[in-house]
Coordinates of C-alpha atoms in Angstrom, one line a residue:
M1 CA -0.4 0.5 -0.6
L2 CA 3.1 2.9 0.9
S3 CA 5.0 1.4 -2.4
A4 CA 1.0 2.9 -4.1
A5 CA 1.3 5.4 -2.2
L6 CA 4.5 7.2 -2.4
G7 CA 5.8 5.5 -5.9
R8 CA 9.6 5.8 -5.7
R9 CA 9.5 8.7 -4.1
S10 CA 13.5 10.1 -3.1
C11 CA 14.5 9.8 0.8
S12 CA 16.6 13.6 -0.4
C13 CA 15.1 15.6 1.6
V14 CA 15.2 13.7 4.4
R15 CA 18.6 13.4 3.3
R16 CA 18.5 17.1 3.5
R17 CA 16.7 18.6 6.6
R18 CA 19.8 15.3 8.7
R19 CA 22.6 17.5 7.7
L20 CA 20.7 20.7 8.4
C21 CA 19.5 18.8 11.3
P22 CA 22.5 15.9 12.2
T23 CA 20.5 15.2 15.7
L24 CA 17.2 14.3 13.5
P25 CA 16.4 10.0 14.3
S26 CA 16.6 8.1 11.3
S27 CA 13.3 6.5 12.1
S28 CA 10.5 9.0 13.0
G29 CA 10.4 11.3 16.6
C30 CA 11.5 15.5 17.0
P31 CA 14.8 17.1 15.1
A32 CA 16.8 17.9 19.3
S33 CA 17.0 21.5 17.9
P34 CA 13.6 22.5 16.8
L35 CA 14.8 26.4 15.6
S36 CA 17.5 24.9 13.2
P37 CA 15.2 22.2 11.1
S38 CA 14.8 23.9 7.9
P39 CA 17.2 26.8 5.7
L40 CA 14.9 29.7 5.9
R41 CA 14.9 28.9 10.6
I42 CA 17.9 29.9 10.5
L43 CA 17.9 33.3 11.2
S44 CA 20.7 35.8 10.2
S45 CA 21.5 39.1 11.2
P46 CA 18.9 42.2 10.8
S47 CA 21.4 44.2 8.5
S48 CA 20.9 41.0 5.9
S49 CA 19.0 42.5 2.8
R50 CA 17.5 39.2 1.8
G51 CA 16.6 38.3 5.9
V52 CA 17.2 34.8 4.8
Q53 CA 20.8 32.6 5.6
G54 CA 19.9 29.1 2.4
S55 CA 18.7 32.8 -0.5
S56 CA 21.3 32.7 -2.6
L57 CA 19.4 33.1 -5.9
Q58 CA 20.1 36.9 -6.8
P59 CA 18.1 39.6 -7.2
G60 CA 15.6 39.0 -10.6
A61 CA 15.5 35.0 -10.3
N62 CA 13.0 33.5 -12.2
N63 CA 9.9 33.5 -10.5
V64 CA 11.2 32.8 -6.9
K65 CA 8.4 32.8 -4.6
P66 CA 8.9 34.9 -1.6
L67 CA 8.1 31.5 1.3
E68 CA 9.6 28.9 -0.2
G69 CA 10.8 27.0 2.0
V70 CA 7.5 27.8 5.4
K71 CA 6.3 25.2 6.2
I72 CA 3.3 25.7 7.8
L73 CA 1.1 23.3 9.7
D74 CA -2.5 23.4 8.8
L75 CA -5.4 22.0 11.5
T76 CA -8.0 24.6 10.3
R77 CA -11.8 23.7 8.8
V78 CA -14.3 25.8 6.7
L79 CA -13.6 29.3 5.7
A80 CA -11.6 32.1 8.1
G81 CA -8.2 29.5 8.4
P82 CA -8.0 27.6 5.2
F83 CA -8.1 30.8 3.2
A84 CA -5.5 32.2 4.7
T85 CA -3.0 29.3 4.4
M86 CA -4.2 29.3 0.7
N87 CA -3.6 32.5 0.4
L88 CA 0.1 31.7 2.2
G89 CA 0.9 28.4 -0.6
D90 CA 0.4 30.9 -3.2
L91 CA 4.0 33.0 -2.4
G92 CA 5.1 29.5 -2.2
A93 CA 4.4 28.5 1.4
E94 CA 3.7 24.3 1.8
V95 CA 0.5 24.1 3.1
I96 CA 0.2 20.8 4.9
K97 CA -3.2 20.7 6.2
V98 CA -4.5 18.3 9.2
E99 CA -8.0 16.2 8.4
R100 CA -9.8 13.9 10.5
P101 CA -9.7 10.5 8.9
G102 CA -12.2 9.6 6.1
V103 CA -15.0 13.2 6.8
G104 CA -11.9 15.7 7.0
D105 CA -13.2 19.4 6.1
D106 CA -16.5 19.7 7.3
T107 CA -16.9 21.4 4.1
R108 CA -16.2 18.6 2.1
A109 CA -19.9 17.6 2.7
W110 CA -21.1 21.1 1.9
G111 CA -23.1 21.6 -0.8
P112 CA -25.5 20.8 -3.9
P113 CA -23.5 21.3 -6.1
F114 CA -20.4 19.0 -6.2
V115 CA -18.2 17.4 -9.1
G116 CA -17.9 13.7 -8.2
T117 CA -18.2 13.9 -4.7
E118 CA -15.8 16.7 -4.5
S119 CA -17.5 20.2 -2.5
I120 CA -17.0 23.3 -4.7
Y121 CA -16.9 25.1 -1.4
F122 CA -14.2 23.2 -0.4
L123 CA -12.2 23.4 -4.1
S124 CA -12.5 26.9 -3.6
V125 CA -10.2 27.0 -1.0
N126 CA -7.8 24.7 -0.6
R127 CA -5.4 24.7 -4.1
N128 CA -1.9 24.0 -3.0
K129 CA -1.5 22.0 0.2
K130 CA -1.6 18.8 1.3
S131 CA -3.5 16.5 3.4
I132 CA -2.8 14.8 5.9
A133 CA -5.4 12.0 7.8
V134 CA -4.6 11.5 11.9
N135 CA -6.7 10.8 14.7
M136 CA -5.6 14.0 17.3
K137 CA -7.5 12.2 19.6
N138 CA -4.8 8.7 20.1
P139 CA -1.7 9.2 20.9
K140 CA -0.2 8.1 18.2
G141 CA -1.7 11.1 16.3
A142 CA -1.0 13.7 18.6
K143 CA 3.2 12.8 18.6
I144 CA 2.5 12.8 14.2
I145 CA 1.4 16.7 15.2
R146 CA 4.5 17.1 18.0
E147 CA 6.7 15.7 15.2
L148 CA 5.4 18.0 12.4
A149 CA 5.5 21.2 14.6
A150 CA 9.0 20.9 15.6
V151 CA 9.6 21.1 11.7
S152 CA 7.6 23.4 10.8
D153 CA 7.5 27.4 11.2
V154 CA 3.7 28.5 11.1
F155 CA 0.7 25.5 13.3
V156 CA -2.6 27.5 12.8
E157 CA -5.4 25.6 14.4
N158 CA -9.0 27.2 14.5
Y159 CA -10.4 25.0 17.4
V160 CA -12.5 26.4 20.2
P161 CA -10.3 27.7 22.9
G162 CA -8.6 24.6 25.6
K163 CA -9.4 21.8 22.9
L164 CA -5.4 21.4 21.3
A165 CA -5.4 21.6 24.9
E166 CA -6.5 18.2 25.9
M167 CA -4.2 17.1 23.7
G168 CA -1.1 18.3 24.1
L169 CA -0.8 20.9 21.0
G170 CA -2.6 24.1 22.9
Y171 CA -0.1 26.9 21.6
E172 CA 2.0 25.9 25.6
D173 CA 2.9 22.9 25.3
I174 CA 4.0 23.7 21.1
N175 CA 6.1 25.5 22.6
K176 CA 7.4 24.1 24.7
I177 CA 9.4 21.7 21.6
A178 CA 9.1 24.1 19.6
P179 CA 10.0 28.4 20.5
H180 CA 10.8 29.4 17.5
I181 CA 6.8 27.8 15.6
V182 CA 4.0 30.8 15.2
Y183 CA 1.4 29.7 16.7
C184 CA -1.6 31.4 15.5
S185 CA -5.3 30.7 17.2
I186 CA -8.9 31.0 15.0
T187 CA -11.3 31.0 17.0
G188 CA -15.3 33.2 17.7
Y189 CA -14.6 35.2 20.4
G190 CA -11.3 35.7 21.1
Q191 CA -8.9 33.1 23.5
T192 CA -10.8 34.7 26.1
G193 CA -13.3 36.1 28.6
P194 CA -17.4 35.6 28.6
A195 CA -17.6 34.7 25.6
F196 CA -14.6 32.7 24.8
Q197 CA -15.9 29.3 24.5
R198 CA -19.1 29.8 21.8
A199 CA -18.2 28.0 18.8
G200 CA -17.5 31.1 16.3
Y201 CA -20.0 30.7 12.6
D202 CA -19.6 33.7 10.3
S203 CA -23.5 34.7 10.8
V204 CA -23.4 34.9 13.5
A205 CA -20.2 37.2 14.2
A206 CA -22.2 39.2 11.7
A207 CA -25.0 39.4 13.7
V208 CA -23.4 40.3 17.0
S209 CA -20.6 42.7 15.2
G210 CA -23.5 45.2 14.1
L211 CA -22.3 44.0 10.3
M212 CA -26.1 42.5 9.9
H213 CA -27.1 45.7 11.6
I214 CA -26.4 48.1 8.6
T215 CA -27.1 45.7 5.6
G216 CA -29.4 45.2 4.0
P217 CA -32.1 47.8 2.0
E218 CA -32.9 50.8 4.1
D219 CA -37.1 50.4 5.3
G220 CA -36.4 46.1 5.5
D221 CA -34.8 43.0 7.5
P222 CA -30.8 42.8 8.1
V223 CA -29.5 41.4 5.9
R224 CA -26.7 37.6 5.3
P225 CA -23.6 39.4 2.8
G226 CA -23.7 37.2 0.0
V227 CA -20.3 35.6 1.2
A228 CA -19.3 35.0 4.2
M229 CA -17.3 38.5 4.7
T230 CA -16.1 37.8 8.6
D231 CA -14.9 34.9 7.4
L232 CA -12.5 36.2 4.5
A233 CA -11.6 39.3 6.8
T234 CA -10.3 36.6 9.5
G235 CA -8.7 35.2 7.1
L236 CA -7.4 38.5 5.7
Y237 CA -5.9 39.8 8.6
T238 CA -4.8 35.9 9.7
Y239 CA -2.4 36.0 6.5
G240 CA -1.1 39.3 7.5
A241 CA -0.3 38.4 11.1
I242 CA 1.3 35.0 9.8
M243 CA 3.7 37.7 7.8
A244 CA 4.3 39.6 10.9
G245 CA 5.3 37.5 13.0
L246 CA 7.7 35.8 10.4
L247 CA 9.2 39.5 9.8
Q248 CA 9.1 39.4 14.2
R249 CA 10.7 35.7 14.8
Y250 CA 13.5 37.4 12.2
K251 CA 14.1 39.9 13.9
T252 CA 14.3 38.0 17.9
G253 CA 14.6 34.7 16.9
K254 CA 10.9 34.0 18.8
G255 CA 8.5 32.6 18.4
V256 CA 5.0 34.5 18.9
H257 CA 1.5 33.5 19.6
I258 CA -1.3 34.6 17.5
D259 CA -4.5 35.1 18.2
C260 CA -6.8 36.2 15.8
N261 CA -11.2 35.4 16.0
L262 CA -14.3 37.0 13.9
L263 CA -15.1 39.2 15.9
S264 CA -12.4 41.3 16.8
S265 CA -12.1 41.3 13.0
Q266 CA -15.3 41.9 11.7
V267 CA -15.7 45.3 14.5
A268 CA -12.4 46.5 13.1
C269 CA -14.1 47.0 9.9
L270 CA -16.6 48.7 10.9
T271 CA -14.3 51.8 10.0
H272 CA -15.9 54.6 10.0
I273 CA -19.8 52.7 11.3
A274 CA -17.6 52.9 15.0
A275 CA -16.1 55.5 14.6
N276 CA -20.1 57.6 13.8
Y277 CA -21.0 55.9 16.4
L278 CA -17.9 56.4 19.3
N279 CA -17.1 60.5 18.4
C280 CA -20.6 61.3 17.6
K281 CA -22.7 58.9 19.8
M282 CA -24.3 58.2 16.0
E283 CA -26.7 54.6 16.2
A284 CA -26.0 52.5 12.6
K285 CA -28.2 51.8 10.0
R286 CA -29.3 49.8 6.9
W287 CA -28.6 51.7 3.7
G288 CA -29.1 49.7 0.5
T289 CA -26.7 49.8 -2.3
A290 CA -27.0 53.0 0.0
H291 CA -24.0 55.4 1.5
G292 CA -24.9 56.9 4.3
S293 CA -22.4 60.1 4.3
I294 CA -22.2 60.8 -0.2
V295 CA -24.8 61.6 -1.7
P296 CA -25.5 59.9 -4.7
Y297 CA -23.3 56.8 -3.8
Q298 CA -26.2 54.0 -5.0
A299 CA -27.2 51.1 -7.5
F300 CA -29.7 53.0 -10.3
K301 CA -32.4 51.2 -11.5
T302 CA -32.0 50.9 -15.3
K303 CA -33.7 49.1 -18.2
D304 CA -32.6 46.5 -17.8
G305 CA -30.5 45.7 -14.8
Y306 CA -28.7 48.3 -12.7
L307 CA -25.5 50.8 -12.7
V308 CA -24.1 51.3 -9.2
V309 CA -22.7 55.6 -9.7
G310 CA -20.5 57.1 -6.9
A311 CA -19.6 61.3 -6.5
G312 CA -17.5 61.3 -3.7
N313 CA -17.3 64.6 -4.4
D314 CA -18.6 68.0 -6.2
Q315 CA -17.1 68.1 -9.1
Q316 CA -17.9 64.5 -9.7
F317 CA -21.5 65.4 -9.0
V318 CA -21.1 67.7 -12.0
T319 CA -20.0 65.7 -14.0
V320 CA -23.1 62.9 -13.2
C321 CA -25.7 65.8 -13.9
K322 CA -24.2 66.2 -17.9
I323 CA -24.3 62.7 -18.3
L324 CA -28.0 63.3 -17.4
N325 CA -28.2 65.7 -19.0
L326 CA -29.5 67.4 -15.9
L327 CA -27.4 70.6 -15.8
E328 CA -29.9 72.6 -13.7
V329 CA -30.3 70.1 -10.8
S330 CA -26.5 71.0 -11.2
K331 CA -27.1 74.3 -10.7
D332 CA -29.8 74.0 -7.6
S333 CA -28.2 74.8 -4.3
R334 CA -29.8 71.9 -2.3
Y335 CA -27.1 70.0 -4.2
K336 CA -24.1 72.0 -4.3
T337 CA -22.2 70.8 -1.8
N338 CA -21.8 66.4 -0.5
K339 CA -23.6 68.2 3.0
L340 CA -26.5 69.6 1.0
R341 CA -27.2 65.9 -1.2
V342 CA -26.1 64.2 1.5
Q343 CA -29.5 66.5 3.6
N344 CA -32.2 66.7 1.3
R345 CA -31.1 62.6 0.0
K346 CA -34.6 61.7 -1.1
E347 CA -35.3 64.5 -3.0
L348 CA -32.5 63.8 -4.7
I349 CA -32.5 60.3 -5.0
E350 CA -35.9 60.7 -7.5
I351 CA -35.1 63.2 -9.2
L352 CA -31.5 61.1 -10.8
S353 CA -34.0 57.2 -10.3
A354 CA -36.7 58.4 -13.1
R355 CA -33.7 59.5 -15.0
F356 CA -31.7 56.6 -14.8
S357 CA -34.8 54.5 -15.7
E358 CA -34.6 55.6 -18.8
K359 CA -31.6 53.9 -20.7
M360 CA -30.2 50.1 -21.1
T361 CA -27.5 49.4 -19.0
T362 CA -25.7 49.6 -21.5
K363 CA -26.0 52.3 -22.8
W364 CA -26.1 53.9 -19.4
L365 CA -21.6 52.0 -19.6
E366 CA -21.2 54.6 -23.5
L367 CA -21.3 57.6 -21.2
F368 CA -19.8 57.4 -18.8
E369 CA -16.8 55.9 -20.5
G370 CA -13.8 58.1 -19.4
S371 CA -15.6 60.5 -17.3
G372 CA -13.8 60.2 -14.6
V373 CA -17.2 59.6 -12.7
P374 CA -16.1 55.3 -10.6
Y375 CA -19.8 53.1 -11.8
G376 CA -20.4 49.6 -12.8
P377 CA -23.3 47.4 -13.7
I378 CA -24.6 44.9 -10.7
N379 CA -23.2 41.3 -12.6
S380 CA -24.3 38.2 -12.3
M381 CA -21.8 35.3 -12.5
Q382 CA -21.7 34.7 -15.8
Q383 CA -20.9 39.0 -16.8
V384 CA -18.7 38.5 -14.2
F385 CA -16.0 36.2 -15.6
S386 CA -17.1 36.7 -19.2
D387 CA -15.6 41.3 -17.2
P388 CA -12.8 42.1 -20.3
Q389 CA -11.6 43.0 -16.8
V390 CA -11.4 39.7 -15.0
L391 CA -10.0 37.6 -18.3
H392 CA -6.9 40.7 -18.2
N393 CA -6.4 40.2 -14.6
G394 CA -6.0 36.3 -14.6
L395 CA -8.7 35.5 -12.2
I396 CA -9.3 32.2 -13.4
M397 CA -7.6 29.6 -12.5
E398 CA -7.3 26.4 -14.2
M399 CA -5.9 22.9 -12.1
D400 CA -6.5 19.1 -12.8
H401 CA -7.3 16.7 -10.1
P402 CA -6.8 13.6 -8.8
T403 CA -9.8 11.7 -8.8
V404 CA -12.4 14.0 -11.6
G405 CA -9.9 14.7 -13.6
K406 CA -10.9 17.9 -15.4
I407 CA -13.4 19.1 -14.1
A408 CA -15.5 22.5 -13.8
V409 CA -18.1 24.8 -14.0
P410 CA -19.6 24.6 -18.3
D411 CA -17.9 27.0 -20.1
L412 CA -21.1 29.1 -20.7
E413 CA -20.3 30.5 -24.6
K414 CA -19.6 27.2 -25.2
V415 CA -22.6 25.6 -23.9
C416 CA -24.9 28.1 -25.0
N417 CA -23.3 27.2 -29.1
C418 CA -25.3 23.9 -28.8
V419 CA -28.2 24.3 -26.2
P420 CA -31.5 26.2 -24.8
R421 CA -30.5 29.6 -22.8
E422 CA -33.2 28.7 -20.5
L423 CA -32.2 25.0 -20.7
V424 CA -27.7 26.3 -19.8
W425 CA -29.2 28.2 -17.0
R426 CA -31.6 25.1 -15.0
R427 CA -28.1 22.5 -15.8
L428 CA -26.5 25.7 -13.4
Q429 CA -29.2 25.4 -10.2
W430 CA -27.6 21.4 -10.2
R431 CA -26.2 18.8 -8.2
S432 CA -23.8 18.2 -9.7
V433 CA -21.1 20.0 -12.2
P434 CA -21.3 17.3 -15.3
E435 CA -17.4 15.5 -16.6
G436 CA -15.4 16.3 -19.0
Y437 CA -15.1 19.5 -17.9
V438 CA -11.4 21.6 -16.8
H439 CA -11.9 22.8 -13.0
R440 CA -12.2 26.6 -12.7
I441 CA -10.9 28.7 -9.9
Q442 CA -10.5 32.4 -9.4
G443 CA -6.8 33.0 -8.3
P444 CA -5.2 35.4 -6.3
A445 CA -6.2 39.0 -6.3
V446 CA -2.7 40.6 -5.9
R447 CA -0.1 40.3 -8.9
Y448 CA 3.9 40.0 -8.6
S449 CA 6.2 41.3 -10.2
E450 CA 9.2 38.8 -10.0
F451 CA 6.9 36.2 -10.4
S452 CA 3.0 34.2 -11.1
A453 CA 1.0 32.5 -8.7
S454 CA 0.5 30.5 -11.7
K455 CA 0.5 26.4 -12.0
P456 CA -1.1 25.9 -8.5
K457 CA -1.7 22.7 -6.5
P458 CA -4.6 21.2 -7.0
P459 CA -7.3 20.6 -3.4
P460 CA -5.9 17.6 -2.3
L461 CA -8.0 14.6 -1.4
V462 CA -9.1 13.9 2.5
G463 CA -5.2 12.3 3.6
Q464 CA -4.0 12.0 0.4
H465 CA 0.5 12.8 1.5
T466 CA -0.9 11.5 4.6
A467 CA 1.9 9.0 3.1
E468 CA 4.0 11.3 1.9
V469 CA 4.6 13.5 5.1
L470 CA 5.2 11.0 7.2
K471 CA 8.1 9.1 5.2
G472 CA 9.2 12.7 3.5
T473 CA 9.3 15.6 6.2
L474 CA 9.4 13.2 9.1
G475 CA 11.3 9.7 8.3
Y476 CA 9.4 7.3 9.5
E477 CA 10.6 4.1 8.3
D478 CA 7.3 2.4 5.9
N479 CA 6.7 -0.2 8.7
A480 CA 6.8 2.2 10.7
I481 CA 3.7 3.6 9.5
E482 CA 2.1 0.4 8.5
E483 CA 2.2 -0.5 12.2
L484 CA 0.0 3.5 12.1
L485 CA -2.4 3.0 9.8
R486 CA -3.3 -0.2 11.3
T487 CA -3.8 1.6 14.3
G488 CA -6.5 3.9 12.8
A489 CA -3.9 7.0 13.9
V490 CA -3.7 7.9 10.0
V491 CA -5.4 7.1 7.1
Q492 CA -3.5 7.6 3.4
H493 CA -5.9 7.8 0.3
E494 CA -5.0 5.5 -2.5
V495 CA -5.3 7.9 -5.6
K496 CA -5.9 5.6 -8.6

């Protein structure tokens, strides 16, 4: 079984680690010196221009990613943590995702839609990762996690505070064997306080933090944002915090415990809404697509859709009036300044809305083009992924999945050539993605001049890399791995 899982994989990586850390045992176990199992943990002088010893590549070297050589042990599930570690993987980090044997990450069951047996939700936030299936409640499984922590740079988890400590995997436990570790905890409410032991989900945190109070139609009920913005914001905070933790370790030679949580992330993102209350005791309200402090800045209904227009200053407002052929409005004393426009919002919006309703969206797009006023249509997903700028920005990535192969949401233009459009959309509301298409996902939002995030590795199967990591990273012998498999401490997924 192991030969099928590992093929003819060499142990050169283990020999290389032994040269870096001569005390590494030949079978299993942790290095005696957890500060030096990889080149990126051998700290150079803070005055070094590179910041890391072992990096002999010169500026301009072809496609060298900034986190190559950084190892991340990822115990997170669902969205915030996986989103953070996926972004770190895009920058070259080796991400080892620890999953429960059998079921794996919770999101593997979230659907439809599925492609084959794989959840599209899971596939969307787990590229560039290896998966190991470890039963952490088994003492042998917990031992493997400690061994991996000792040879990793970053440890990320999103368990309820205290849960990992019960298994000997809390920060204090890991810090004893790996004082170099950047240990990042993601929770719903933080490590301490009256609510710290509550489980945290995006919608609940969005409600408690006030986000849902300010989201929705002006006279309607609170609304959950269309994507899990609290989870995603926490993921981005986590991503930045881990990068800061690595820099902090470079400066001090010590690891750090990072506390990220959904509540704090979303409250921090309230920005001016929070400041309005804290400084002026101004209670927030829902504005639909409009803005509480800028007018006009909202969606306007056209003959066939919606157009969002934002006039952030007085000159832009004059330009909007010219495009709408409402010059008399721009000269009206009630609308001369943004403050006055906010005070007279209702009357002004009625005038502008009546004019926008007279033309098709495409016509308004033509009229606003080159005006300097921010504008754009409200797009469906089909329109988003056929938008010329989205295509130009390289936001669509293709990958081959290990079991389903070339799979994807259908290319609508190709499908629409052979079946009625209404049938296409009926097929898109489903249960399962048709086989035979290339698997496409949205790619990283950021581009860099010296390297690219091209050729991503596909999201893994549960336990796809268990034997590979045990042998290649920890130096386990085949018989030791076979014993772990036999006892159920780990599981290896066989790729056929």
